[in-house]
């Protein structure tokens, strides 16, 4: 027992002891008062007058006390049997009045009490309220047969007592009264007392075994008080004692004790009940011995005992040689008849109960035998006493085979300890707090397999009732669902959730912060192109083979996972027994081996597919979280792809700083777009032969806090890669069209070129109809707009781009290929896309004078453009020598610092009003293409400071 439980038990014990002492004190006082009265009555009270007073008024006061006590208890307490206590109060009041009248004659007037008198009337009124009160206390029958049996039991007892009393005394009394010529009233009075006592005794005996369990202590005490009073009445009515009785004798002590006991019954018994509750609280955990239901046995024997008493009365007359009185014969016959009727009712009732019990037993047996669950009853020793037939279908074992076996013999050894612990805990718990428990374990089947079984356990006579069912399929399904939730459905590798959990375990164990623990993020370079070319089924097969290679390349205690798409990861657990440098070198070797393994050709169908792997590695540090470690590996992987792919890149803190800086720049970009901080400049595109302005190239610039417009290269890269690229492109196109329309209305008929990435042209948020809507809204002819396409993004589909550019050309928009001469897809774009103008990359223009190789390459590209009937524009023409060289090669147009930098709207209109820019050299060569206005694309993205307007 725990310390709190011991303390509580000691406190309850002290409270119980104090309660017993407080309950014993009234009982002791009651015993002393009754004993003092009995001693006084036995000694004659010292004088005849005192004896008369105590024998009359003393009994009256005791009965009055009982009446007041029962009345106050009925009024004060909210009890179910309040009418019974009120009737007991009325009965005691009748007794008090009778004794008072008796004392008035003997003590006050000093005369003998006449017979009959008013006292006899009060005494006769004592029994009826008491009898009705006992009926109120009785447990009410619920059927008609119960009421009939109650009446028959009362008559059996009453008739038997009447037979015995008539045989012993009442018949003699009746004959004496008749012989002496007494009046009918005196004769009836002499018989009324014993008859009422017989009825009262019959009710006491009949109801003793039928009383309600409510406030039982008080009811028992009241019945005992009435029984003592009836006993004294019976002694008083006997002829031998009646002739010599006078007030103050010892018989009065019995009436006195009965009245005081009835006065004590409601209050003292209630205190005893409270103490009993305290005792029950103190001893509720102690085992209680089972007792035989004696009260039920005596109740069942009551009819036979009554019949035996009746028989004794008749035998007494026969043995004494007396003539059997007609009253005795009649009463005995009615008792026998009542007994027969009662037995018949009980027989019919027993037959009905037997049929009902058999029906319930068959119902229960059908439920047990037909249930799909296995019901087992185990003794306290663990031996199976009963097993339902369902065991054959569930366990594959006959029920008879299991009966008598130990329950532990069919439980899996790994589960036995847990099951025993749970059973012991359950049996030790209070039944009211935990009536059942549930246990899940594995049972041995008839085939030797282990079945997952769930059992609901109940208590049964110190043992257990187990209601068991096979949940093997449910457990398997749960395990499968758990596996599916934690593994990739295609490759069966751990998914991101399980991988994160494994990383958390590795960082939280005894190797937390071990530098040898690392996370590898792996991306397959070129997988998307292969997937688009070969189809998704071939792509899935490639991923499955890559996952198999990854799983075979890591160690058994490491974890390989697929995070999604073509991204994989590996958790390399460090070895604390090696030096940090050796552990890091080992991780490097594993990562490089993975890169080489994943980069080997894949056999897909009848051909081979080649992809490479970019791997980012991040080592664990003390205090690092799983999310931070995985983020570091992800950053390193993206840095490996940006550095040229097919390589292993280690994480460095600078990578996170770059991410933060790019995020800040992206935030500034969003703010600039929202607050209108972007400005649009235009750079003239000049005819290299005449210096006339042929077109203007729209360029977006950001206005700094100091009012200076510039184009940070890094800022533009953020803009192209961020979510705001589409918004920036829409703003640039709309602003360029609007300003071009304004210039046209002002008389400056010059086309405008807008540079847009090829990937942005394919966005769903940029349909072809939006360009036509802009031209219509601002009234700009479609031929005055050129879109410069940058094709450096390998993710762009040429088929989709070709369709989109063709749709734009149908609107009258001209198309220029920006950055021609750089990028792996330039020749392919030239072959497939509908291009009007080729714009030479500034990388070719910068070295065209100094490098003979670049001179030949540029000259060849210009001849290709001429042969294809395309115009050409040179970007980044910054010095006069470049103008001369390009013009000699046949390039017709150029833009750059040799003519003008980007201009705001005011300076642009001044330049357009002037019309020409000076060009170096003498007579120009014949241009390849006729002059005219050509739309051209944005040129340099280098920072070009422009004075504020």
Short mmCIF file of C-alpha atoms in Angstrom, two decimals, residues 333-774:
data_model
loop_
_atom_site.label_atom_id
_atom_site.label_comp_id
_atom_site.label_asym_id
_atom_site.label_seq_id
_atom_site.Cartn_x
_atom_site.Cartn_y
_atom_site.Cartn_z
CA UNK A 333 -58.11 -25.97 8.04
CA UNK A 334 -57.72 -22.42 6.77
CA UNK A 335 -53.99 -22.53 7.54
CA UNK A 336 -53.62 -25.79 5.62
CA UNK A 337 -55.70 -24.41 2.76
CA UNK A 338 -53.59 -21.23 2.69
CA UNK A 339 -50.44 -23.36 2.68
CA UNK A 340 -51.71 -25.41 -0.25
CA UNK A 341 -52.73 -22.31 -2.19
CA UNK A 342 -49.40 -20.68 -1.47
CA UNK A 343 -47.47 -23.74 -2.55
CA UNK A 344 -49.54 -23.88 -5.73
CA UNK A 345 -48.73 -20.26 -6.49
CA UNK A 346 -45.05 -20.86 -5.76
CA UNK A 347 -45.09 -23.97 -7.95
CA UNK A 348 -46.58 -22.07 -10.87
CA UNK A 349 -44.12 -19.23 -10.27
CA UNK A 350 -41.19 -21.67 -10.13
CA UNK A 351 -42.29 -23.31 -13.35
CA UNK A 352 -42.46 -19.91 -15.06
CA UNK A 353 -39.04 -18.96 -13.65
CA UNK A 354 -37.60 -22.29 -14.76
CA UNK A 355 -38.90 -21.79 -18.28
CA UNK A 356 -37.60 -18.24 -18.37
CA UNK A 357 -34.22 -19.38 -17.07
CA UNK A 358 -34.08 -22.16 -19.66
CA UNK A 359 -35.02 -19.71 -22.39
CA UNK A 360 -32.34 -17.23 -21.30
CA UNK A 361 -29.80 -20.03 -21.02
CA UNK A 362 -30.62 -21.23 -24.55
CA UNK A 363 -30.46 -17.64 -25.77
CA UNK A 364 -27.10 -17.15 -24.09
CA UNK A 365 -25.82 -20.46 -25.43
CA UNK A 366 -26.93 -19.55 -28.94
CA UNK A 367 -25.21 -16.18 -28.69
CA UNK A 368 -21.99 -17.71 -27.41
CA UNK A 369 -21.92 -20.59 -29.87
CA UNK A 370 -22.98 -18.46 -32.82
CA UNK A 371 -20.65 -15.54 -32.06
CA UNK A 372 -17.65 -15.02 -34.31
CA UNK A 373 -15.69 -13.92 -31.23
CA UNK A 374 -14.06 -16.47 -28.96
CA UNK A 375 -15.30 -16.35 -25.36
CA UNK A 376 -12.97 -17.87 -22.78
CA UNK A 377 -13.25 -18.12 -19.00
CA UNK A 378 -9.98 -18.40 -17.11
CA UNK A 379 -9.68 -19.39 -13.46
CA UNK A 380 -7.61 -17.26 -11.06
CA UNK A 381 -4.73 -19.69 -11.66
CA UNK A 382 -4.83 -18.93 -15.39
CA UNK A 383 -6.29 -22.29 -16.43
CA UNK A 384 -8.98 -22.08 -19.12
CA UNK A 385 -12.28 -23.42 -17.77
CA UNK A 386 -14.45 -22.67 -20.79
CA UNK A 387 -13.78 -21.92 -24.47
CA UNK A 388 -16.59 -21.22 -26.94
CA UNK A 389 -16.87 -23.29 -30.16
CA UNK A 390 -15.79 -20.26 -32.22
CA UNK A 391 -12.19 -21.15 -31.32
CA UNK A 392 -12.17 -23.75 -34.08
CA UNK A 393 -12.85 -21.14 -36.74
CA UNK A 394 -10.74 -18.34 -35.27
CA UNK A 395 -7.72 -20.16 -33.81
CA UNK A 396 -7.94 -23.37 -35.82
CA UNK A 397 -8.03 -25.33 -32.54
CA UNK A 398 -10.91 -27.23 -30.96
CA UNK A 399 -12.43 -25.74 -27.85
CA UNK A 400 -12.00 -29.05 -25.97
CA UNK A 401 -8.29 -28.94 -26.73
CA UNK A 402 -7.94 -25.53 -25.12
CA UNK A 403 -10.03 -26.27 -22.01
CA UNK A 404 -7.67 -27.11 -19.14
CA UNK A 405 -4.66 -25.49 -20.80
CA UNK A 406 -2.75 -22.57 -19.33
CA UNK A 407 -3.65 -19.25 -20.88
CA UNK A 408 0.04 -18.34 -20.96
CA UNK A 409 0.77 -21.37 -23.17
CA UNK A 410 -1.03 -19.87 -26.17
CA UNK A 411 0.37 -16.31 -25.81
CA UNK A 412 3.51 -15.26 -27.67
CA UNK A 413 6.52 -15.21 -25.29
CA UNK A 414 7.37 -11.65 -26.32
CA UNK A 415 3.86 -10.49 -25.35
CA UNK A 416 3.45 -12.57 -22.18
CA UNK A 417 5.15 -10.14 -19.79
CA UNK A 418 3.07 -7.21 -21.02
CA UNK A 419 -0.15 -9.23 -20.78
CA UNK A 420 0.59 -10.42 -17.22
CA UNK A 421 1.40 -6.88 -16.12
CA UNK A 422 -1.84 -5.54 -17.59
CA UNK A 423 -3.94 -8.32 -16.01
CA UNK A 424 -2.43 -7.73 -12.58
CA UNK A 425 -3.01 -4.01 -12.87
CA UNK A 426 -6.60 -4.58 -13.97
CA UNK A 427 -7.40 -6.98 -11.13
CA UNK A 428 -5.89 -4.58 -8.59
CA UNK A 429 -8.00 -1.65 -9.82
CA UNK A 430 -11.44 -1.00 -8.24
CA UNK A 431 -14.17 -2.63 -10.36
CA UNK A 432 -16.28 0.52 -10.29
CA UNK A 433 -13.50 2.63 -11.77
CA UNK A 434 -12.35 0.14 -14.42
CA UNK A 435 -14.95 -2.54 -15.20
CA UNK A 436 -13.14 -3.81 -18.32
CA UNK A 437 -9.79 -3.57 -20.05
CA UNK A 438 -8.51 -4.33 -23.53
CA UNK A 439 -5.45 -6.40 -24.34
CA UNK A 440 -3.89 -7.02 -27.74
CA UNK A 441 -1.36 -9.81 -28.14
CA UNK A 442 -0.48 -12.77 -30.35
CA UNK A 443 -2.08 -16.22 -29.94
CA UNK A 444 -0.76 -19.47 -31.33
CA UNK A 445 -3.08 -20.97 -33.93
CA UNK A 446 -3.60 -24.63 -34.70
CA UNK A 447 -1.20 -24.40 -37.66
CA UNK A 448 1.55 -22.95 -35.49
CA UNK A 449 1.21 -19.41 -36.83
CA UNK A 450 0.79 -16.41 -34.57
CA UNK A 451 -2.48 -14.52 -34.82
CA UNK A 452 -2.98 -10.95 -33.66
CA UNK A 453 -5.86 -11.13 -31.17
CA UNK A 454 -7.72 -8.31 -29.43
CA UNK A 455 -9.44 -9.28 -26.17
CA UNK A 456 -11.93 -7.46 -23.97
CA UNK A 457 -11.32 -8.66 -20.39
CA UNK A 458 -13.89 -8.71 -17.56
CA UNK A 459 -13.72 -10.02 -14.01
CA UNK A 460 -15.42 -13.33 -13.17
CA UNK A 461 -15.33 -14.86 -9.67
CA UNK A 462 -11.73 -13.88 -9.14
CA UNK A 463 -10.81 -14.98 -12.66
CA UNK A 464 -11.25 -13.51 -16.10
CA UNK A 465 -13.69 -13.56 -19.01
CA UNK A 466 -11.98 -12.90 -22.33
CA UNK A 467 -13.97 -11.91 -25.40
CA UNK A 468 -11.38 -12.30 -28.17
CA UNK A 469 -11.40 -11.63 -31.90
CA UNK A 470 -8.84 -12.12 -34.67
CA UNK A 471 -7.46 -8.75 -35.85
CA UNK A 472 -4.54 -10.09 -37.89
CA UNK A 473 -5.81 -8.58 -41.13
CA UNK A 474 -6.40 -5.25 -39.43
CA UNK A 475 -2.87 -5.25 -38.02
CA UNK A 476 -1.44 -6.12 -41.42
CA UNK A 477 -3.49 -3.38 -43.05
CA UNK A 478 -2.35 -0.87 -40.44
CA UNK A 479 1.26 -1.91 -41.01
CA UNK A 480 0.78 -1.57 -44.77
CA UNK A 481 -0.84 1.83 -44.40
CA UNK A 482 1.99 2.91 -42.11
CA UNK A 483 4.52 1.66 -44.67
CA UNK A 484 2.72 3.47 -47.49
CA UNK A 485 2.59 6.66 -45.46
CA UNK A 486 6.36 6.54 -44.89
CA UNK A 487 7.60 5.21 -48.26
CA UNK A 488 7.58 6.37 -51.84
CA UNK A 489 5.03 4.36 -53.87
CA UNK A 490 7.22 4.18 -57.00
CA UNK A 491 10.64 3.25 -55.60
CA UNK A 492 9.61 1.96 -52.12
CA UNK A 493 12.32 4.16 -50.62
CA UNK A 494 11.58 6.20 -47.47
CA UNK A 495 9.77 9.42 -48.29
CA UNK A 496 10.45 12.89 -46.96
CA UNK A 497 8.50 12.35 -43.72
CA UNK A 498 10.36 9.17 -42.77
CA UNK A 499 13.68 10.60 -43.90
CA UNK A 500 13.15 13.67 -41.71
CA UNK A 501 12.32 11.38 -38.79
CA UNK A 502 15.52 9.36 -39.37
CA UNK A 503 17.56 12.57 -39.48
CA UNK A 504 15.93 13.69 -36.22
CA UNK A 505 16.82 10.36 -34.59
CA UNK A 506 20.41 10.61 -35.80
CA UNK A 507 20.78 14.14 -34.45
CA UNK A 508 19.03 13.36 -31.16
CA UNK A 509 20.85 10.18 -30.23
CA UNK A 510 24.18 9.64 -28.59
CA UNK A 511 25.89 10.86 -31.76
CA UNK A 512 24.13 14.22 -31.71
CA UNK A 513 26.28 16.82 -33.43
CA UNK A 514 28.72 14.19 -34.77
CA UNK A 515 30.57 15.78 -37.68
CA UNK A 516 30.63 12.41 -39.45
CA UNK A 517 26.85 12.45 -39.81
CA UNK A 518 25.87 14.03 -43.11
CA UNK A 519 22.88 14.50 -45.37
CA UNK A 520 23.22 14.20 -49.14
CA UNK A 521 20.70 15.79 -51.50
CA UNK A 522 20.82 14.31 -55.02
CA UNK A 523 19.23 15.64 -58.21
CA UNK A 524 19.36 13.84 -61.60
CA UNK A 525 20.57 16.29 -64.26
CA UNK A 526 18.77 15.92 -67.56
CA UNK A 527 15.96 13.75 -66.19
CA UNK A 528 13.20 16.12 -67.33
CA UNK A 529 14.45 16.15 -70.90
CA UNK A 530 14.69 12.35 -70.91
CA UNK A 531 11.24 12.05 -69.38
CA UNK A 532 9.74 14.40 -71.99
CA UNK A 533 11.52 12.61 -74.81
CA UNK A 534 10.91 9.00 -73.82
CA UNK A 535 7.64 9.31 -71.90
CA UNK A 536 6.61 9.02 -68.27
CA UNK A 537 6.75 5.24 -68.18
CA UNK A 538 10.39 5.26 -69.22
CA UNK A 539 11.02 8.05 -66.72
CA UNK A 540 9.51 5.96 -63.91
CA UNK A 541 11.72 3.02 -64.89
CA UNK A 542 14.77 5.29 -64.80
CA UNK A 543 13.81 6.49 -61.30
CA UNK A 544 13.34 2.90 -60.11
CA UNK A 545 16.81 1.93 -61.37
CA UNK A 546 18.34 5.05 -59.82
CA UNK A 547 16.68 4.25 -56.48
CA UNK A 548 18.02 0.69 -56.63
CA UNK A 549 21.54 1.96 -57.31
CA UNK A 550 21.26 4.46 -54.49
CA UNK A 551 20.02 1.81 -52.05
CA UNK A 552 22.86 -0.54 -52.98
CA UNK A 553 25.51 2.17 -52.72
CA UNK A 554 24.84 3.28 -49.14
CA UNK A 555 25.64 1.21 -46.07
CA UNK A 556 23.08 -0.99 -44.29
CA UNK A 557 22.69 1.46 -41.40
CA UNK A 558 22.37 4.50 -43.64
CA UNK A 559 19.08 5.71 -45.14
CA UNK A 560 18.34 6.34 -48.80
CA UNK A 561 15.14 8.23 -49.64
CA UNK A 562 13.23 9.75 -52.52
CA UNK A 563 12.01 13.25 -51.76
CA UNK A 564 9.95 13.72 -54.92
CA UNK A 565 10.42 13.96 -58.67
CA UNK A 566 14.04 13.27 -59.53
CA UNK A 567 15.31 14.39 -56.11
CA UNK A 568 16.82 11.80 -53.77
CA UNK A 569 18.55 12.02 -50.41
CA UNK A 570 20.82 9.92 -48.25
CA UNK A 571 21.56 10.03 -44.53
CA UNK A 572 25.12 8.96 -43.78
CA UNK A 573 25.46 8.11 -40.07
CA UNK A 574 28.83 9.02 -38.64
CA UNK A 575 31.17 6.68 -36.81
CA UNK A 576 32.15 8.20 -33.47
CA UNK A 577 35.18 5.89 -33.24
CA UNK A 578 37.04 7.60 -36.10
CA UNK A 579 38.69 10.98 -36.41
CA UNK A 580 36.62 13.86 -37.74
CA UNK A 581 38.80 14.28 -40.82
CA UNK A 582 38.59 10.58 -41.64
CA UNK A 583 34.80 10.61 -41.24
CA UNK A 584 34.40 13.60 -43.52
CA UNK A 585 36.69 11.99 -46.09
CA UNK A 586 34.56 8.85 -45.93
CA UNK A 587 31.41 10.87 -46.64
CA UNK A 588 33.17 12.52 -49.59
CA UNK A 589 34.03 9.12 -50.99
CA UNK A 590 30.45 7.88 -50.57
CA UNK A 591 29.07 11.00 -52.28
CA UNK A 592 31.48 10.75 -55.20
CA UNK A 593 30.77 7.04 -55.56
CA UNK A 594 27.06 7.82 -55.66
CA UNK A 595 27.63 10.45 -58.35
CA UNK A 596 29.56 8.01 -60.54
CA UNK A 597 27.05 5.21 -59.96
CA UNK A 598 24.02 7.35 -60.75
CA UNK A 599 25.72 8.82 -63.83
CA UNK A 600 26.24 5.42 -65.50
CA UNK A 601 23.97 4.67 -68.50
CA UNK A 602 20.51 3.32 -67.76
CA UNK A 603 19.07 0.50 -69.85
CA UNK A 604 15.53 1.61 -70.73
CA UNK A 605 13.80 -0.67 -73.20
CA UNK A 606 16.09 -1.35 -76.12
CA UNK A 607 18.25 1.73 -75.65
CA UNK A 608 20.37 3.55 -73.10
CA UNK A 609 19.67 6.82 -71.33
CA UNK A 610 22.35 8.97 -69.74
CA UNK A 611 21.76 11.37 -66.90
CA UNK A 612 24.17 12.82 -64.37
CA UNK A 613 23.86 13.56 -60.68
CA UNK A 614 24.41 16.80 -58.79
CA UNK A 615 24.98 16.16 -55.08
CA UNK A 616 24.95 18.59 -52.18
CA UNK A 617 26.55 17.53 -48.89
CA UNK A 618 25.91 19.08 -45.47
CA UNK A 619 27.58 17.83 -42.27
CA UNK A 620 25.90 17.85 -38.89
CA UNK A 621 26.99 20.46 -36.37
CA UNK A 622 26.31 20.67 -32.62
CA UNK A 623 22.82 22.02 -31.99
CA UNK A 624 21.68 21.90 -35.62
CA UNK A 625 18.06 20.97 -36.29
CA UNK A 626 16.94 18.40 -38.89
CA UNK A 627 15.29 21.07 -41.02
CA UNK A 628 18.42 23.23 -41.03
CA UNK A 629 20.65 20.28 -41.94
CA UNK A 630 18.38 19.27 -44.82
CA UNK A 631 18.13 22.90 -45.98
CA UNK A 632 21.93 23.17 -46.06
CA UNK A 633 22.21 20.02 -48.18
CA UNK A 634 19.53 21.38 -50.53
CA UNK A 635 21.41 24.68 -50.94
CA UNK A 636 24.64 22.82 -51.68
CA UNK A 637 22.86 20.69 -54.30
CA UNK A 638 21.50 23.76 -56.10
CA UNK A 639 24.95 25.33 -56.00
CA UNK A 640 26.33 22.16 -57.64
CA UNK A 641 23.76 22.46 -60.44
CA UNK A 642 24.54 26.15 -60.91
CA UNK A 643 28.27 25.40 -61.06
CA UNK A 644 27.91 23.09 -64.05
CA UNK A 645 26.12 19.98 -62.74
CA UNK A 646 27.50 16.44 -62.38
CA UNK A 647 29.53 17.33 -59.31
CA UNK A 648 29.58 17.14 -55.51
CA UNK A 649 29.28 20.43 -53.65
CA UNK A 650 29.88 20.88 -49.92
CA UNK A 651 27.75 23.28 -47.97
CA UNK A 652 29.38 26.53 -46.87
CA UNK A 653 27.83 29.20 -44.62
CA UNK A 654 28.18 31.71 -47.47
CA UNK A 655 25.47 29.83 -49.39
CA UNK A 656 22.91 30.68 -46.76
CA UNK A 657 24.08 34.29 -46.75
CA UNK A 658 23.58 34.40 -50.54
CA UNK A 659 20.08 33.02 -50.14
CA UNK A 660 19.28 35.67 -47.55
CA UNK A 661 20.68 38.41 -49.76
CA UNK A 662 18.74 37.19 -52.80
CA UNK A 663 15.60 37.00 -50.68
CA UNK A 664 16.12 40.58 -49.57
CA UNK A 665 16.59 41.66 -53.18
CA UNK A 666 13.43 39.79 -54.17
CA UNK A 667 11.60 41.63 -51.41
CA UNK A 668 12.93 44.92 -52.73
CA UNK A 669 11.78 43.91 -56.21
CA UNK A 670 8.25 43.26 -54.97
CA UNK A 671 8.26 46.60 -53.23
CA UNK A 672 9.57 48.40 -56.34
CA UNK A 673 6.86 46.86 -58.50
CA UNK A 674 4.19 47.72 -55.97
CA UNK A 675 5.38 51.29 -55.39
CA UNK A 676 6.08 52.14 -59.05
CA UNK A 677 9.85 52.62 -58.64
CA UNK A 678 10.68 51.23 -62.09
CA UNK A 679 11.34 53.60 -64.99
CA UNK A 680 11.47 52.86 -68.72
CA UNK A 681 14.45 54.06 -70.85
CA UNK A 682 15.06 53.61 -74.56
CA UNK A 683 18.36 53.08 -76.40
CA UNK A 684 18.46 54.14 -80.07
CA UNK A 685 19.20 51.52 -82.74
CA UNK A 686 21.25 53.35 -85.38
CA UNK A 687 21.81 52.62 -89.08
CA UNK A 688 25.58 52.00 -89.33
CA UNK A 689 25.82 53.62 -92.77
CA UNK A 690 23.83 56.82 -92.33
CA UNK A 691 23.56 57.25 -88.54
CA UNK A 692 19.75 57.56 -88.66
CA UNK A 693 17.66 56.18 -85.81
CA UNK A 694 15.90 53.07 -87.09
CA UNK A 695 14.28 51.88 -83.81
CA UNK A 696 14.50 52.17 -80.07
CA UNK A 697 15.04 49.29 -77.57
CA UNK A 698 12.98 49.51 -74.37
CA UNK A 699 14.94 48.86 -71.17
CA UNK A 700 13.63 48.78 -67.59
CA UNK A 701 15.61 50.63 -64.93
CA UNK A 702 15.17 50.84 -61.21
CA UNK A 703 15.25 54.22 -59.54
CA UNK A 704 17.39 54.15 -56.42
CA UNK A 705 16.74 56.22 -53.29
CA UNK A 706 19.19 58.82 -54.59
CA UNK A 707 17.26 59.18 -57.86
CA UNK A 708 19.88 57.39 -59.99
CA UNK A 709 18.62 54.87 -62.54
CA UNK A 710 20.71 51.73 -62.91
CA UNK A 711 20.37 48.04 -63.77
CA UNK A 712 22.19 45.73 -61.36
CA UNK A 713 22.89 42.46 -63.13
CA UNK A 714 22.15 40.49 -59.98
CA UNK A 715 18.89 42.35 -59.50
CA UNK A 716 17.75 41.33 -62.98
CA UNK A 717 18.67 37.70 -62.33
CA UNK A 718 16.50 37.78 -59.23
CA UNK A 719 13.71 39.27 -61.31
CA UNK A 720 13.97 36.54 -63.96
CA UNK A 721 13.98 33.71 -61.43
CA UNK A 722 11.41 35.08 -59.02
CA UNK A 723 7.63 34.97 -58.91
CA UNK A 724 7.40 38.60 -60.04
CA UNK A 725 8.93 37.99 -63.48
CA UNK A 726 5.57 37.84 -65.22
CA UNK A 727 4.41 41.03 -63.54
CA UNK A 728 7.62 42.83 -64.52
CA UNK A 729 7.33 41.59 -68.13
CA UNK A 730 3.72 42.75 -68.41
CA UNK A 731 4.66 46.16 -67.02
CA UNK A 732 7.59 46.52 -69.42
CA UNK A 733 5.52 45.58 -72.48
CA UNK A 734 2.57 47.78 -71.62
CA UNK A 735 4.72 50.78 -70.75
CA UNK A 736 6.76 50.44 -73.95
CA UNK A 737 3.63 50.21 -76.15
CA UNK A 738 2.01 53.18 -74.41
CA UNK A 739 5.08 55.45 -74.79
CA UNK A 740 5.59 54.36 -78.41
CA UNK A 741 1.99 55.29 -79.17
CA UNK A 742 2.51 58.71 -77.52
CA UNK A 743 5.63 59.30 -79.63
CA UNK A 744 3.79 58.28 -82.80
CA UNK A 745 1.05 60.80 -82.07
CA UNK A 746 3.80 63.40 -81.56
CA UNK A 747 5.20 62.66 -85.05
CA UNK A 748 8.07 60.32 -84.16
CA UNK A 749 7.24 57.21 -86.19
CA UNK A 750 9.84 54.82 -84.82
CA UNK A 751 9.32 51.18 -83.80
CA UNK A 752 10.05 49.84 -80.34
CA UNK A 753 11.72 46.55 -79.33
CA UNK A 754 10.85 44.75 -76.04
CA UNK A 755 13.00 41.93 -74.71
CA UNK A 756 11.09 39.00 -73.16
CA UNK A 757 12.47 35.63 -72.02
CA UNK A 758 11.23 32.67 -74.06
CA UNK A 759 9.94 30.97 -70.91
CA UNK A 760 7.81 34.02 -70.11
CA UNK A 761 6.24 33.96 -73.54
CA UNK A 762 4.88 30.48 -72.80
CA UNK A 763 3.27 31.42 -69.51
CA UNK A 764 -0.50 30.92 -69.39
CA UNK A 765 -0.81 34.38 -67.89
CA UNK A 766 0.62 35.90 -71.10
CA UNK A 767 -1.68 34.84 -73.97
CA UNK A 768 -1.20 36.01 -77.54
CA UNK A 769 -4.43 37.98 -77.37
CA UNK A 770 -3.00 40.23 -74.67
CA UNK A 771 -0.46 41.71 -77.17
CA UNK A 772 -3.22 42.46 -79.68
CA UNK A 773 -5.33 44.01 -76.91
CA UNK A 774 -2.45 46.31 -75.91
#
